[in-house]
mmCIF file of C-alpha atoms in Angstrom:
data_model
loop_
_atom_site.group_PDB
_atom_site.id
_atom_site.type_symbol
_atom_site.label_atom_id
_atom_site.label_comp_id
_atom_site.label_asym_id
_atom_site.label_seq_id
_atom_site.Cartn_x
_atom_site.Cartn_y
_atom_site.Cartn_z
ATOM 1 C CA UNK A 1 18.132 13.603 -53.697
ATOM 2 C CA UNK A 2 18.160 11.934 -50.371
ATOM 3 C CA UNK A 3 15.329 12.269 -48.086
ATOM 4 C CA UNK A 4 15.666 13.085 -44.376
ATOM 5 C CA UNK A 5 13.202 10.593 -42.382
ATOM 6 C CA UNK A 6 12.447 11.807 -39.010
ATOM 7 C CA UNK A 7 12.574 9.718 -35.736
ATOM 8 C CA UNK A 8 9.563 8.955 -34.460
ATOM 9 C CA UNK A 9 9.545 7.125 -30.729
ATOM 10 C CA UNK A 10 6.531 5.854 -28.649
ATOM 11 C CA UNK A 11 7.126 5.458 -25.054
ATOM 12 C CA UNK A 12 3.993 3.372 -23.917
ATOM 13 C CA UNK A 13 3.480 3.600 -19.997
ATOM 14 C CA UNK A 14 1.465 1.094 -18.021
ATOM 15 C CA UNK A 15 1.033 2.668 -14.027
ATOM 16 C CA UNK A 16 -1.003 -0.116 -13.000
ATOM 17 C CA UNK A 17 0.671 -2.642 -14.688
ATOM 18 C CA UNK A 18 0.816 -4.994 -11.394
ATOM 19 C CA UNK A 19 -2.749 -5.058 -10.245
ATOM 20 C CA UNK A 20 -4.019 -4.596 -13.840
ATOM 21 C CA UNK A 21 -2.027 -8.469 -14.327
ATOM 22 C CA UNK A 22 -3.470 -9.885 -11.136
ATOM 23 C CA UNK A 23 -7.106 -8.390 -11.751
ATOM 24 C CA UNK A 24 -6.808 -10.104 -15.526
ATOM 25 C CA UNK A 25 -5.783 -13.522 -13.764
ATOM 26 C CA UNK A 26 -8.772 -13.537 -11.137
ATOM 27 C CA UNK A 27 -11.395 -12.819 -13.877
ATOM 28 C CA UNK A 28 -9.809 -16.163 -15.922
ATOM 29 C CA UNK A 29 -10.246 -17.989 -12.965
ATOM 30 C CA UNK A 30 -13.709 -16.812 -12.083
ATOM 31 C CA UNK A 31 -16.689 -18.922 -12.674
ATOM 32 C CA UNK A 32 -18.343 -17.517 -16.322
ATOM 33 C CA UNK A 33 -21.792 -16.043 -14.167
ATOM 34 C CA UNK A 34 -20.021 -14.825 -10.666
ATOM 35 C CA UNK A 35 -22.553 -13.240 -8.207
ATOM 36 C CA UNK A 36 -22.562 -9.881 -7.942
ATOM 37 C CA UNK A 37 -20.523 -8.068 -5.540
ATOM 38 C CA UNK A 38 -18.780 -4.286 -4.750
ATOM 39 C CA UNK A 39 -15.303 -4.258 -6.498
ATOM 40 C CA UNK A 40 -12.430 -4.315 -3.746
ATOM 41 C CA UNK A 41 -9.607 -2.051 -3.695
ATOM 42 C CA UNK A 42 -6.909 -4.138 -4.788
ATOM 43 C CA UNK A 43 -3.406 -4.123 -3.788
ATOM 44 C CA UNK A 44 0.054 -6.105 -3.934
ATOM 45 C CA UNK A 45 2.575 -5.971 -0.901
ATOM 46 C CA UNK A 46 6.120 -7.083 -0.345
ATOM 47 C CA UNK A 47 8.486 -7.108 2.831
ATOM 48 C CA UNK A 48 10.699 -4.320 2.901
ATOM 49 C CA UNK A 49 12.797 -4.048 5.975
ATOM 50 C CA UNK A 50 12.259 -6.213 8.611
ATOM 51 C CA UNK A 51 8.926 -7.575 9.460
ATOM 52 C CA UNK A 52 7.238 -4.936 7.481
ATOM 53 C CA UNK A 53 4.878 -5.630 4.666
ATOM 54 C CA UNK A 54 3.966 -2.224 2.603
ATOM 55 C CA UNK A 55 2.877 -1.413 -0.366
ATOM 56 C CA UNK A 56 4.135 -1.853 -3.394
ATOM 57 C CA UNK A 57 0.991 -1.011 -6.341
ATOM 58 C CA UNK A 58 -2.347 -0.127 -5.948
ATOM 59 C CA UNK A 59 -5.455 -0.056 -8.113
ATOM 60 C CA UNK A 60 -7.066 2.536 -8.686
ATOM 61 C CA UNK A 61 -10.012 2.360 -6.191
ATOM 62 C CA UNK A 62 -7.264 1.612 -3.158
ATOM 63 C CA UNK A 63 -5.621 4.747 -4.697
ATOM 64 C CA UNK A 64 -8.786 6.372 -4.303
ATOM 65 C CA UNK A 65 -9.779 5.019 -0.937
ATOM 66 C CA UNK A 66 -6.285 6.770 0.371
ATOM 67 C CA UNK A 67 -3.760 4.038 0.082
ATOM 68 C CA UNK A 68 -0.053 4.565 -1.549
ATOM 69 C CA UNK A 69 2.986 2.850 -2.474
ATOM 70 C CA UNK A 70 5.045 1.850 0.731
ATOM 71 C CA UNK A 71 2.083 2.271 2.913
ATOM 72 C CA UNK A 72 2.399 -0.191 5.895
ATOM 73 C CA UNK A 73 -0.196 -3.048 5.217
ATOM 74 C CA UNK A 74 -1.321 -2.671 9.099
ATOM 75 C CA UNK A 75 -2.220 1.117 8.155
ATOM 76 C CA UNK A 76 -3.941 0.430 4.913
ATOM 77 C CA UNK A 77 -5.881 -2.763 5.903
ATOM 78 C CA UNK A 78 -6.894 0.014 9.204
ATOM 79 C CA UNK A 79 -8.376 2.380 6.570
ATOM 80 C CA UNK A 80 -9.545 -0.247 4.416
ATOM 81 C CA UNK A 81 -10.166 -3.462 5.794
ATOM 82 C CA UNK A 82 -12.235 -5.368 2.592
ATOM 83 C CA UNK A 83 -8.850 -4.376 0.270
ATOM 84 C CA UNK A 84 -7.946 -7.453 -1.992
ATOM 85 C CA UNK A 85 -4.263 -8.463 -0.740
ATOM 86 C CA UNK A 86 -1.302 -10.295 -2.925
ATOM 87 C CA UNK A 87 2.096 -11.121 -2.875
ATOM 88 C CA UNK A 88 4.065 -8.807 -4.860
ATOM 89 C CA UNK A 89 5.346 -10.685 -8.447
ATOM 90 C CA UNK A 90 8.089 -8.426 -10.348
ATOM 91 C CA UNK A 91 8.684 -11.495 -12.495
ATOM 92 C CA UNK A 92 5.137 -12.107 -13.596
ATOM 93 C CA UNK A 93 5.090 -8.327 -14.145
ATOM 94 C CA UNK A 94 8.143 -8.387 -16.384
ATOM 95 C CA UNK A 95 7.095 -11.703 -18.176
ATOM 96 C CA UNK A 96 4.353 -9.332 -19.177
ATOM 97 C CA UNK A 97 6.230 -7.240 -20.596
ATOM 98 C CA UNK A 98 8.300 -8.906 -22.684
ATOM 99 C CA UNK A 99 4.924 -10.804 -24.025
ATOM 100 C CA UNK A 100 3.408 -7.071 -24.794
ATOM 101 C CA UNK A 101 6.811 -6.025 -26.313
ATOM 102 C CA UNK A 102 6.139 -9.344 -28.841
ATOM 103 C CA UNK A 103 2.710 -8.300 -29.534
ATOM 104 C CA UNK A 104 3.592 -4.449 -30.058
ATOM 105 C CA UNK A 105 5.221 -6.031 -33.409
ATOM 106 C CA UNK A 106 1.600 -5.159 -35.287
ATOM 107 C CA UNK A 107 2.873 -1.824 -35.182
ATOM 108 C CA UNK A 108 6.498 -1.796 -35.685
ATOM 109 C CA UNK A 109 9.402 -4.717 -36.279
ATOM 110 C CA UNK A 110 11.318 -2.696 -33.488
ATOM 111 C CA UNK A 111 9.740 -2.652 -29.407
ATOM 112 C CA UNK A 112 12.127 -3.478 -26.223
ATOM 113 C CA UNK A 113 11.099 -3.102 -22.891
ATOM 114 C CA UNK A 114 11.860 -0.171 -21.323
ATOM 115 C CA UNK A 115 11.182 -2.244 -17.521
ATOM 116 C CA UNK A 116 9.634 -2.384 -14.450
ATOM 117 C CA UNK A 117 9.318 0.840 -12.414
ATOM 118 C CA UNK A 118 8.398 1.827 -9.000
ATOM 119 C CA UNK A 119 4.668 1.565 -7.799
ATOM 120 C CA UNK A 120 4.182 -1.667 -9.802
ATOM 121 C CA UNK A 121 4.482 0.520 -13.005
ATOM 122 C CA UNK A 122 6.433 -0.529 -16.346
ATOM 123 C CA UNK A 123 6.687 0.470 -19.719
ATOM 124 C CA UNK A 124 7.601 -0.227 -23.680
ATOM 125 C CA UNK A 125 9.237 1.320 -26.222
ATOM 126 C CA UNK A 126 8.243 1.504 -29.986
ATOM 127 C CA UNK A 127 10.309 3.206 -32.574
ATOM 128 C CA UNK A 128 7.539 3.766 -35.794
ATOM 129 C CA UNK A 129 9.347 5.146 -37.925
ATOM 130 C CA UNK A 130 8.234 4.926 -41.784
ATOM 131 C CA UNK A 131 5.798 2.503 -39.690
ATOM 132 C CA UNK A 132 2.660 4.964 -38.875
ATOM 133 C CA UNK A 133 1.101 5.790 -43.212
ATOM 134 C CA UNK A 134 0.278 2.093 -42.828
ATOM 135 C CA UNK A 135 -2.821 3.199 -40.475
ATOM 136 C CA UNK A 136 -3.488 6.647 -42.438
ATOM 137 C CA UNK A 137 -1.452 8.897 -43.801
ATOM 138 C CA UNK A 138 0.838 12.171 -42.735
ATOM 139 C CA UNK A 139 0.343 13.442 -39.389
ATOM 140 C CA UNK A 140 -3.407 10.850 -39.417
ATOM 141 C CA UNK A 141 -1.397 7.806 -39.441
ATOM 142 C CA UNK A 142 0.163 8.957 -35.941
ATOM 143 C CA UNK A 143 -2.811 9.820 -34.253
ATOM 144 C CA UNK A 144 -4.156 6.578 -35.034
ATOM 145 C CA UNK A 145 -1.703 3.907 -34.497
ATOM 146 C CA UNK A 146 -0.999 5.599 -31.159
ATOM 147 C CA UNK A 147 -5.525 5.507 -30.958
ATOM 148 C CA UNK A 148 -5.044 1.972 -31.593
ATOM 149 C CA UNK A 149 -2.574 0.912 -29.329
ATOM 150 C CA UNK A 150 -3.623 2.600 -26.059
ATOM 151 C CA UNK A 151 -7.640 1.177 -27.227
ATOM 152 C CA UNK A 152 -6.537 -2.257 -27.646
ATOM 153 C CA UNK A 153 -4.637 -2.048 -24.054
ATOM 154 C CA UNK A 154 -7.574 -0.785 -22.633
ATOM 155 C CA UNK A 155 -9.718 -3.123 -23.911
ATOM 156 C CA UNK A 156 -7.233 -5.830 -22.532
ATOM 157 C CA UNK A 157 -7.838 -4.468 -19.226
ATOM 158 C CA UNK A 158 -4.675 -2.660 -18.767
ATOM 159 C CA UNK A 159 -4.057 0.923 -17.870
ATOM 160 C CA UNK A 160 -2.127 2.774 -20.785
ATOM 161 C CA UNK A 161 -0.908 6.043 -21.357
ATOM 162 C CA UNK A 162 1.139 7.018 -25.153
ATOM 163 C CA UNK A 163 3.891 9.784 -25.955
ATOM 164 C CA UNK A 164 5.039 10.169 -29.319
ATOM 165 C CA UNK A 165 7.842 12.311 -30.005
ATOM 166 C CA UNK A 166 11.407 12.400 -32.133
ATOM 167 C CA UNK A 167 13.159 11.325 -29.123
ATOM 168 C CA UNK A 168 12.900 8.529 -26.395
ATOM 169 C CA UNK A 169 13.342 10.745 -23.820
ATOM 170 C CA UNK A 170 10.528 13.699 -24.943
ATOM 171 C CA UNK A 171 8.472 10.086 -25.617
ATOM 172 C CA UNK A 172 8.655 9.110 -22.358
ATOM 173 C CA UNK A 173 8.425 12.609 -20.367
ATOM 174 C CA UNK A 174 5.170 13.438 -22.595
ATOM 175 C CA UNK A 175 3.503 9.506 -21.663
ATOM 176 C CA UNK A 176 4.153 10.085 -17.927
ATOM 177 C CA UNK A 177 2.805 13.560 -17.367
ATOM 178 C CA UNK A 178 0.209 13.962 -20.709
ATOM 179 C CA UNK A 179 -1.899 15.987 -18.265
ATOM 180 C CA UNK A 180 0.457 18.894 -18.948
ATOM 181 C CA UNK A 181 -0.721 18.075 -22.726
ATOM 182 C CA UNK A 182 -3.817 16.865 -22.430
ATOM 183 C CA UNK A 183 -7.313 19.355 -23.362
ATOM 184 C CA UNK A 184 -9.249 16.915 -20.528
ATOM 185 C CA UNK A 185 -8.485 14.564 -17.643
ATOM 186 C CA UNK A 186 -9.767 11.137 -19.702
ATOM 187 C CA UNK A 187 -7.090 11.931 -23.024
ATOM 188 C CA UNK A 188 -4.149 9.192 -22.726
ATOM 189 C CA UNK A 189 -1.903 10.534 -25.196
ATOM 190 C CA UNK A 190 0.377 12.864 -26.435
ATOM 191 C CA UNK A 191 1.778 12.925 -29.145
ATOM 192 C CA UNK A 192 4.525 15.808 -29.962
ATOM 193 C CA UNK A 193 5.272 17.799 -33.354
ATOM 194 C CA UNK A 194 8.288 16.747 -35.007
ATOM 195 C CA UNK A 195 10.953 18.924 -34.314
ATOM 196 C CA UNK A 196 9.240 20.841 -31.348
ATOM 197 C CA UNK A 197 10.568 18.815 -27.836
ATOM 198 C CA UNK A 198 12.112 21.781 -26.893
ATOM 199 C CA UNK A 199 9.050 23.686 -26.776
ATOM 200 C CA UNK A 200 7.042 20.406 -25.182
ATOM 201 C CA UNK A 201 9.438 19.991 -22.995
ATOM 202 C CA UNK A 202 9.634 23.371 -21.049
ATOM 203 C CA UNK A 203 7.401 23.573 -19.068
ATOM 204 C CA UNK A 204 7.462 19.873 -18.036
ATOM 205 C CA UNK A 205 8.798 18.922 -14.284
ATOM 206 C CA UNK A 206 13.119 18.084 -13.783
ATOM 207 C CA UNK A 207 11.826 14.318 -13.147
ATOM 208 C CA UNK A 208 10.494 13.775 -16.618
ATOM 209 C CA UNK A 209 14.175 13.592 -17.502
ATOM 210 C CA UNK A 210 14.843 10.576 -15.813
ATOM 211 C CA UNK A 211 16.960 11.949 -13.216
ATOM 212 C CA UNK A 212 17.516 10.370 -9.898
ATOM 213 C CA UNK A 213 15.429 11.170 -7.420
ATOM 214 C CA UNK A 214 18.510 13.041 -5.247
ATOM 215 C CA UNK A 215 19.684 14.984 -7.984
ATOM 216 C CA UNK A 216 15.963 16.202 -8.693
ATOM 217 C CA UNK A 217 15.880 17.687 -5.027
ATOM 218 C CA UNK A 218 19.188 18.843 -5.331
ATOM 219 C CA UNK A 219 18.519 21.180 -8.270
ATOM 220 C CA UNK A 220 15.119 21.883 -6.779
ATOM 221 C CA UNK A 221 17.033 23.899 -3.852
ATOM 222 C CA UNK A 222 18.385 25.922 -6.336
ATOM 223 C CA UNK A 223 14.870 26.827 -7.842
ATOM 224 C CA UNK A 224 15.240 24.730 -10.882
ATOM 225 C CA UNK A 225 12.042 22.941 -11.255
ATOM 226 C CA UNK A 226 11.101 22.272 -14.877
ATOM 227 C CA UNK A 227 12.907 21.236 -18.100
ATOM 228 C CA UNK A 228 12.923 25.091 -19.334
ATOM 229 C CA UNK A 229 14.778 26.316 -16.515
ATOM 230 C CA UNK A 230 17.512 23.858 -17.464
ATOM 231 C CA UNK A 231 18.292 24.401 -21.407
ATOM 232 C CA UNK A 232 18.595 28.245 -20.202
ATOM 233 C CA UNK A 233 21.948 27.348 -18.234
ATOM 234 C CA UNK A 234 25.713 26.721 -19.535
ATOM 235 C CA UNK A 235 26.084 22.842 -19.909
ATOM 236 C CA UNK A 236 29.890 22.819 -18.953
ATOM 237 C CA UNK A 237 28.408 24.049 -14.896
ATOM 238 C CA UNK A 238 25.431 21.985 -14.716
ATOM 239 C CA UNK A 239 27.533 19.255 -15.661
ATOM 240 C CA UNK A 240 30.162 20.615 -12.452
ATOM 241 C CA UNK A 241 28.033 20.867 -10.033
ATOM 242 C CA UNK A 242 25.440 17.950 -10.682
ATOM 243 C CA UNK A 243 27.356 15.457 -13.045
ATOM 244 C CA UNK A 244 26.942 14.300 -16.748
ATOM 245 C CA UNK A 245 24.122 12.541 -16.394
ATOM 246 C CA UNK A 246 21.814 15.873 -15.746
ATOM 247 C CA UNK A 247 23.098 16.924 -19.724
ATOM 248 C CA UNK A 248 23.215 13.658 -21.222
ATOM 249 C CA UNK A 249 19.552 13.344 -20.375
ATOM 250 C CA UNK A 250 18.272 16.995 -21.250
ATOM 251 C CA UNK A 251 20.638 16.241 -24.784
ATOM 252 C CA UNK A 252 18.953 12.924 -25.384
ATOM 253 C CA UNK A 253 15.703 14.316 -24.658
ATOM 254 C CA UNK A 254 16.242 17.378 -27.151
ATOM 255 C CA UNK A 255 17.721 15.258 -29.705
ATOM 256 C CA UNK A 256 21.029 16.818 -29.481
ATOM 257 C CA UNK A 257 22.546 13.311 -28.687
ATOM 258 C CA UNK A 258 21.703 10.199 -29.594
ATOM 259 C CA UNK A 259 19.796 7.092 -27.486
ATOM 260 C CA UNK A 260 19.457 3.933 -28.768
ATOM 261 C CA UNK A 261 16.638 1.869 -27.691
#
């Protein structure tokens, strides 16, 4: 009798993959005893249009001191004026990557890069299955490979958030909005019951689908905001009015259709 193996994806998000790089290269290059000092919002700018430098990442104290992606540098460096300031590297950012899609081999013999994103963002992808009864086993061995990898990430100084789920695309819609998941504000993973995206999905935002950002509005006028509110129409008119790519990606995310990493 043949047995049925379930596929198990991990979409591994880094948001702060940009400054989390530079901040790691400064504190190689610092001397082993450095005095003591406030930490400095710390951001990364590029020229977009013009003479314009804005925003392209920010830590997370810049984020907190009120600076965003795209901000002009003249406005943040007005409401900040101490912030840390570099050039903008998506090459050094996606060198990274591939180096963290190497190491992500502990886990399983098949990781690709799933890129660089917007806000200085990027992220992985793992598929583990038969991989996760090496760290415990049944539902355990999950639970703590996914433990491991976002700890040892962490530890690395790097910002990391974890879905786990039968599909890529429920994996990555559950790592980018696990607060929707999550039972408090510090958990940084989520990982989904086999066979269940539907019902994890539902209630998640149009956007975790990958969509372009256009398309999102433009279903958003018509009062379709979350996943749910999709899987309850007809495919053939979604697919009219709005084009394939709106059902290919709620299919792929349901496991309806296949996506290979």
């Amino acid at each position: 009798m043949t047995r049925t193996v379930t596929r198990r994806v991990v979409s591994l998000w880094l948001p702060r993959l940009a400054t989390d790089r530079l901040c790691r290269r400064q504190q190689a290059t610092r001397p082993r005893k450095p005095p003591p000092s406030p930490a400095k919002p710390h951001i990364t700018v590029a020229a977009k249009g013009g003479d314009t430098l804005r925003l392209t990442a920010v830590d997370l104290a810049a984020q907190t001191a009120g600076l965003f992606p795209d901000q002009t540098l003249i406005d943040a460096r007005t409401l900040k004026p101490g912030v840390a300031v570099d050039d903008a590297d998506p090459a050094s950012d996606l060198a990274m990557l591939e180096r963290f899609a190497t190491w992500c081999g502990r886990y399983t013999p098949w990781t690709s890069i799933d890129g660089l994103e917007n806000s200085g963002a990027g992220g992985l992808w793992l598929d583990v299955t038969g991989c996760t009864h090496l760290f415990a086993p049944g539902q355990q061995g999950e639970a703590a490979l996914i433990d491991d990898l976002v700890r040892r990430f962490a530890t690395a100084g790097y910002t990391a958030r974890a879905g786990l789920a039968d599909t890529p695309g429920a994996a990555w819609a559950t790592a980018r909005f696990t607060d929707r998941f999550a039972s408090s504000a510090r958990e940084t993973a989520c990982i989904g019951p086999p066979g269940k995206q539907q019902n994890a999905l539902a209630a998640l935002p149009i956007a975790a689908l990958r969509l372009p950002a256009e398309t999102v509005a433009g279903l958003d006028l018509l009062g379709l905001r979350c996943i749910g509110d999709l899987t309850a129409l007809p495919r053939t008119g979604l697919a009219r009015r709005f084009g394939k790519t709106v059902t290919r990606r709620l299919d792929q995310a349901l496991g309806h259709i296949a996506e290979p990493l």
